[in-house]
mmCIF file of C-alpha atoms in Angstrom:
data_model
loop_
_atom_site.group_PDB
_atom_site.id
_atom_site.type_symbol
_atom_site.label_atom_id
_atom_site.label_comp_id
_atom_site.label_asym_id
_atom_site.label_seq_id
_atom_site.Cartn_x
_atom_site.Cartn_y
_atom_site.Cartn_z
ATOM 1 C CA ARG A 1 -45.197 67.308 22.677
ATOM 2 C CA LYS A 2 -42.958 68.903 20.041
ATOM 3 C CA ILE A 3 -39.952 67.064 21.506
ATOM 4 C CA ALA A 4 -41.816 63.745 21.329
ATOM 5 C CA GLU A 5 -42.910 64.428 17.755
ATOM 6 C CA GLY A 6 -39.327 65.309 16.843
ATOM 7 C CA ARG A 7 -38.252 61.777 17.777
ATOM 8 C CA PHE A 8 -41.322 59.615 17.284
ATOM 9 C CA ALA A 9 -43.241 61.215 14.404
ATOM 10 C CA LYS A 10 -40.339 62.195 12.164
ATOM 11 C CA LEU A 11 -39.539 60.169 9.051
ATOM 12 C CA ASN A 12 -36.818 59.931 6.438
ATOM 13 C CA GLY A 13 -38.976 61.212 3.580
ATOM 14 C CA VAL A 14 -36.844 59.803 0.786
ATOM 15 C CA ARG A 15 -36.734 56.278 2.210
ATOM 16 C CA VAL A 16 -40.407 56.225 3.161
ATOM 17 C CA LYS A 17 -41.541 57.518 -0.239
ATOM 18 C CA GLU A 18 -39.507 54.795 -1.931
ATOM 19 C CA PHE A 19 -41.118 52.190 0.321
ATOM 20 C CA MET A 20 -44.580 53.578 -0.436
ATOM 21 C CA ARG A 21 -43.984 53.513 -4.198
ATOM 22 C CA LYS A 22 -42.751 49.912 -4.090
ATOM 23 C CA ARG A 23 -45.738 48.914 -1.986
ATOM 24 C CA ALA A 24 -48.100 50.578 -4.479
ATOM 25 C CA GLN A 25 -46.460 48.728 -7.364
ATOM 26 C CA GLN A 26 -46.790 45.400 -5.570
ATOM 27 C CA ARG A 27 -50.469 46.109 -4.875
ATOM 28 C CA LYS A 28 -50.904 47.286 -8.492
ATOM 29 C CA TYR A 29 -52.537 50.596 -7.716
ATOM 30 C CA LEU A 30 -51.592 54.073 -8.835
ATOM 31 C CA MET A 31 -50.275 56.415 -6.156
ATOM 32 C CA GLU A 32 -51.113 59.834 -7.573
ATOM 33 C CA ASP A 33 -50.050 61.959 -4.581
ATOM 34 C CA VAL A 34 -47.073 60.440 -2.762
ATOM 35 C CA ASP A 35 -46.482 63.652 -0.775
ATOM 36 C CA GLY A 36 -50.103 63.615 0.379
ATOM 37 C CA GLU A 37 -49.805 59.953 1.362
ATOM 38 C CA LEU A 38 -46.654 60.708 3.357
ATOM 39 C CA GLU A 39 -48.336 63.644 5.092
ATOM 40 C CA ALA A 40 -51.263 61.414 6.054
ATOM 41 C CA VAL A 41 -48.868 58.874 7.589
ATOM 42 C CA VAL A 42 -47.087 61.605 9.577
ATOM 43 C CA ASP A 43 -50.460 62.860 10.870
ATOM 44 C CA VAL A 44 -51.212 59.346 12.161
ATOM 45 C CA LEU A 45 -47.802 59.132 13.852
ATOM 46 C CA LYS A 46 -48.423 62.494 15.541
ATOM 47 C CA ARG A 47 -51.793 61.268 16.775
ATOM 48 C CA PHE A 48 -50.209 58.195 18.368
ATOM 49 C CA VAL A 49 -46.852 59.775 19.257
ATOM 50 C CA TYR A 50 -47.042 58.983 22.967
ATOM 51 C CA ASP A 51 -47.984 55.364 22.280
ATOM 52 C CA THR A 52 -44.840 55.067 20.138
ATOM 53 C CA LYS A 53 -42.699 56.788 22.751
ATOM 54 C CA ASP A 54 -44.019 54.584 25.567
ATOM 55 C CA ALA A 55 -43.567 51.374 23.562
ATOM 56 C CA PHE A 56 -39.988 52.272 22.676
ATOM 57 C CA LYS A 57 -39.213 53.093 26.308
ATOM 58 C CA ILE A 58 -40.803 49.878 27.613
ATOM 59 C CA TYR A 59 -38.861 47.580 25.313
ATOM 60 C CA THR A 60 -35.502 49.382 25.422
ATOM 61 C CA GLY A 61 -35.531 49.639 29.218
ATOM 62 C CA THR A 62 -32.521 51.673 30.341
ATOM 63 C CA ASP A 63 -30.814 51.398 26.944
ATOM 64 C CA SER A 64 -31.034 54.009 24.214
ATOM 65 C CA GLY A 65 -31.703 51.499 21.434
ATOM 66 C CA LEU A 66 -33.784 48.443 20.635
ATOM 67 C CA SER A 67 -31.959 45.150 20.081
ATOM 68 C CA SER A 68 -33.190 42.539 17.614
ATOM 69 C CA GLY A 69 -34.442 40.373 20.488
ATOM 70 C CA GLU A 70 -36.346 43.286 22.016
ATOM 71 C CA PHE A 71 -37.813 44.140 18.616
ATOM 72 C CA VAL A 72 -39.048 40.571 18.121
ATOM 73 C CA LYS A 73 -40.514 40.550 21.651
ATOM 74 C CA PHE A 74 -42.313 43.827 20.929
ATOM 75 C CA CYS A 75 -43.839 42.324 17.769
ATOM 76 C CA LYS A 76 -44.892 39.144 19.589
ATOM 77 C CA ASP A 77 -46.307 40.940 22.627
ATOM 78 C CA CYS A 78 -48.333 43.289 20.436
ATOM 79 C CA LYS A 79 -49.775 40.397 18.396
ATOM 80 C CA ILE A 80 -48.129 41.728 15.237
ATOM 81 C CA CYS A 81 -46.551 38.302 14.774
ATOM 82 C CA GLY A 82 -48.678 35.201 14.604
ATOM 83 C CA LYS A 83 -50.279 32.613 12.359
ATOM 84 C CA LYS A 84 -52.261 35.295 10.555
ATOM 85 C CA GLY A 85 -49.764 38.077 11.122
ATOM 86 C CA VAL A 86 -46.190 38.928 10.251
ATOM 87 C CA LYS A 87 -43.720 36.029 10.333
ATOM 88 C CA VAL A 88 -40.898 36.152 12.898
ATOM 89 C CA ASN A 89 -38.358 35.657 10.102
ATOM 90 C CA ASP A 90 -39.772 38.726 8.342
ATOM 91 C CA VAL A 91 -39.340 40.707 11.565
ATOM 92 C CA GLY A 92 -35.671 39.692 11.733
ATOM 93 C CA ARG A 93 -35.077 40.680 8.127
ATOM 94 C CA LEU A 94 -36.857 43.983 8.691
ATOM 95 C CA PHE A 95 -34.649 44.758 11.693
ATOM 96 C CA THR A 96 -31.539 44.268 9.548
ATOM 97 C CA ALA A 97 -32.922 46.307 6.659
ATOM 98 C CA ILE A 98 -34.064 49.273 8.756
ATOM 99 C CA ASN A 99 -31.190 49.333 11.240
ATOM 100 C CA LEU A 100 -28.670 51.399 9.265
ATOM 101 C CA ASN A 101 -27.325 54.072 11.625
ATOM 102 C CA SER A 102 -24.297 52.430 13.217
ATOM 103 C CA ASP A 103 -22.868 53.883 16.430
ATOM 104 C CA ASP A 104 -20.715 50.858 17.289
ATOM 105 C CA ALA A 105 -16.935 50.931 16.945
ATOM 106 C CA ASP A 106 -16.876 47.794 14.807
ATOM 107 C CA GLY A 107 -19.386 49.262 12.381
ATOM 108 C CA VAL A 108 -22.014 46.660 13.229
ATOM 109 C CA ASP A 109 -25.211 48.287 14.426
ATOM 110 C CA ARG A 110 -26.848 46.046 17.018
ATOM 111 C CA GLU A 111 -29.598 48.408 18.140
ATOM 112 C CA MET A 112 -32.413 50.278 16.460
ATOM 113 C CA ASP A 113 -32.711 53.955 17.366
ATOM 114 C CA SER A 114 -36.014 55.789 17.804
ATOM 115 C CA GLY A 115 -36.174 57.013 14.199
ATOM 116 C CA GLU A 116 -35.536 53.520 12.836
ATOM 117 C CA PHE A 117 -38.172 52.121 15.193
ATOM 118 C CA VAL A 118 -40.753 54.587 13.857
ATOM 119 C CA GLU A 119 -39.874 53.645 10.269
ATOM 120 C CA SER A 120 -40.149 49.950 11.140
ATOM 121 C CA LEU A 121 -43.747 50.507 12.283
ATOM 122 C CA LEU A 122 -44.662 51.572 8.754
ATOM 123 C CA HIS A 123 -43.197 48.389 7.305
ATOM 124 C CA LEU A 124 -44.877 46.235 9.956
ATOM 125 C CA ALA A 125 -48.200 47.939 9.259
ATOM 126 C CA GLY A 126 -47.816 47.341 5.529
ATOM 127 C CA LEU A 127 -46.993 43.677 6.085
ATOM 128 C CA LYS A 128 -49.797 43.019 8.552
ATOM 129 C CA TYR A 129 -52.546 44.827 6.648
ATOM 130 C CA LYS A 130 -51.732 43.896 3.073
ATOM 131 C CA GLY A 131 -55.326 44.286 1.976
ATOM 132 C CA GLU A 132 -55.430 47.998 2.792
ATOM 133 C CA GLU A 133 -54.549 50.391 -0.011
ATOM 134 C CA HIS A 134 -53.407 53.417 1.985
ATOM 135 C CA LEU A 135 -50.427 53.126 4.327
ATOM 136 C CA ALA A 136 -51.916 55.660 6.745
ATOM 137 C CA THR A 137 -54.861 53.285 7.260
ATOM 138 C CA CYS A 138 -52.461 50.393 7.901
ATOM 139 C CA VAL A 139 -50.519 52.395 10.500
ATOM 140 C CA THR A 140 -53.737 53.478 12.221
ATOM 141 C CA LEU A 141 -54.880 49.852 12.462
ATOM 142 C CA LEU A 142 -51.478 48.792 13.807
ATOM 143 C CA PHE A 143 -51.807 51.230 16.696
ATOM 144 C CA GLU A 144 -55.492 50.550 17.375
ATOM 145 C CA ASP A 145 -55.385 46.750 17.058
ATOM 146 C CA CYS A 146 -51.876 45.928 18.270
ATOM 147 C CA ILE A 147 -49.730 48.568 19.953
ATOM 148 C CA ARG A 148 -52.217 50.471 22.086
ATOM 149 C CA PRO A 149 -53.987 47.388 23.550
ATOM 150 C CA HIS A 150 -50.885 45.271 24.126
ATOM 151 C CA ALA A 151 -47.579 47.207 24.301
ATOM 152 C CA ASP A 152 -47.971 48.323 27.906
ATOM 153 C CA LYS A 153 -49.399 45.060 29.255
ATOM 154 C CA ILE A 154 -47.079 43.097 31.543
ATOM 155 C CA ASP A 155 -47.441 39.339 31.258
ATOM 156 C CA LEU A 156 -47.527 38.566 34.995
ATOM 157 C CA ASP A 157 -48.316 34.882 34.516
ATOM 158 C CA THR A 158 -45.205 34.375 32.374
ATOM 159 C CA PHE A 159 -43.104 36.417 34.803
ATOM 160 C CA LYS A 160 -44.316 34.384 37.809
ATOM 161 C CA ALA A 161 -43.611 31.150 35.987
ATOM 162 C CA GLU A 162 -40.094 32.276 35.109
ATOM 163 C CA ILE A 163 -39.139 33.284 38.667
ATOM 164 C CA ASN A 164 -40.739 30.156 40.140
ATOM 165 C CA ASN A 165 -38.338 27.719 38.475
ATOM 166 C CA ASN A 166 -35.809 25.758 40.543
ATOM 167 C CA LYS A 167 -32.727 27.577 39.235
ATOM 168 C CA ILE A 168 -34.067 30.970 40.349
ATOM 169 C CA LYS A 169 -35.130 29.545 43.704
ATOM 170 C CA ALA A 170 -31.640 28.087 44.251
ATOM 171 C CA ILE A 171 -30.065 31.509 43.630
ATOM 172 C CA VAL A 172 -32.476 33.423 45.877
ATOM 173 C CA ARG A 173 -32.772 30.917 48.754
ATOM 174 C CA PRO A 174 -29.455 31.797 50.509
ATOM 175 C CA TYR A 175 -30.500 35.478 50.608
ATOM 176 C CA ARG A 176 -33.998 35.022 52.030
ATOM 177 C CA GLY A 177 -33.120 36.471 55.425
ATOM 178 C CA PHE A 178 -31.337 39.436 53.886
ATOM 179 C CA LEU A 179 -34.252 40.137 51.512
ATOM 180 C CA ARG A 180 -36.827 39.763 54.290
ATOM 181 C CA ASN A 181 -35.032 42.232 56.559
ATOM 182 C CA ASN A 182 -34.580 44.759 53.769
ATOM 183 C CA PHE A 183 -38.210 44.474 52.766
ATOM 184 C CA LYS A 184 -39.307 45.178 56.353
ATOM 185 C CA SER A 185 -36.902 48.101 56.564
ATOM 186 C CA PHE A 186 -38.030 49.784 53.353
ATOM 187 C CA SER A 187 -41.727 48.996 53.771
ATOM 188 C CA ASP A 188 -41.571 51.078 56.950
ATOM 189 C CA ALA A 189 -39.739 53.968 55.272
ATOM 190 C CA ASP A 190 -42.871 55.967 54.483
ATOM 191 C CA ASP A 191 -44.048 57.682 57.685
ATOM 192 C CA SER A 192 -47.416 58.417 56.090
ATOM 193 C CA GLN A 193 -48.519 54.823 56.663
ATOM 194 C CA GLN A 194 -50.050 54.455 60.108
ATOM 195 C CA SER A 195 -51.938 51.177 59.709
ATOM 196 C CA SER A 196 -50.956 47.995 61.537
ATOM 197 C CA ASN A 197 -50.051 46.251 58.279
ATOM 198 C CA ALA A 198 -47.821 49.086 57.049
ATOM 199 C CA MET A 199 -44.797 46.768 57.000
ATOM 200 C CA ASP A 200 -46.591 44.081 54.980
ATOM 201 C CA SER A 201 -46.474 46.032 51.731
ATOM 202 C CA MET A 202 -44.522 48.812 49.994
ATOM 203 C CA THR A 203 -46.034 52.074 48.854
ATOM 204 C CA PRO A 204 -44.816 53.589 45.553
ATOM 205 C CA LYS A 205 -42.820 56.086 47.615
ATOM 206 C CA GLU A 206 -41.100 53.304 49.590
ATOM 207 C CA PHE A 207 -40.324 51.345 46.441
ATOM 208 C CA GLY A 208 -38.768 54.511 45.015
ATOM 209 C CA ILE A 209 -36.514 54.853 48.074
ATOM 210 C CA PHE A 210 -35.281 51.253 47.821
ATOM 211 C CA PRO A 211 -33.140 51.462 44.616
ATOM 212 C CA LYS A 212 -31.617 54.780 45.738
ATOM 213 C CA ALA A 213 -30.391 53.408 49.065
#
């Protein structure tokens, strides 16, 4: 857990405090204890640290960073964007503003690292829940209303529609025999299956063998 918190509950205190002060000024309320406010936000991030870690892993895939397209998709999937939510244009501007740690040779940072992703959640929470005074409350609501219910949900209907279009079918059609034979081969790879329909489906173990072959 300490490793997860080191990546997904750690903040740049100077930058976050500045953001919190500006937000307080815009909302016209007095922030008497900025350190206490920051500590409360960190406590929320620690409480939801595995939700943050899982979301980052889901949307980065095998990459180590989150692209602007992946960041927008995350916001849309989690219902952060919408008619009553954060505007997509605001998400794009936020990505540019937060994404400062460049690892690319040309000096242009095209991906958001884990620390920047965590910081972006604070900004998204502040934008989505403008009526809330305390940022810690906004971040809590972001996790409870948006990230936890939606980040790990796979949109199967959209996926099926995408792979069922004619272009995909035209690409796959010449390989049907090859795919069918491989499916039969790997669906019979797990000796623990003794039923008559063992070759009609893959177990998790068999599916794990397939990409390693």
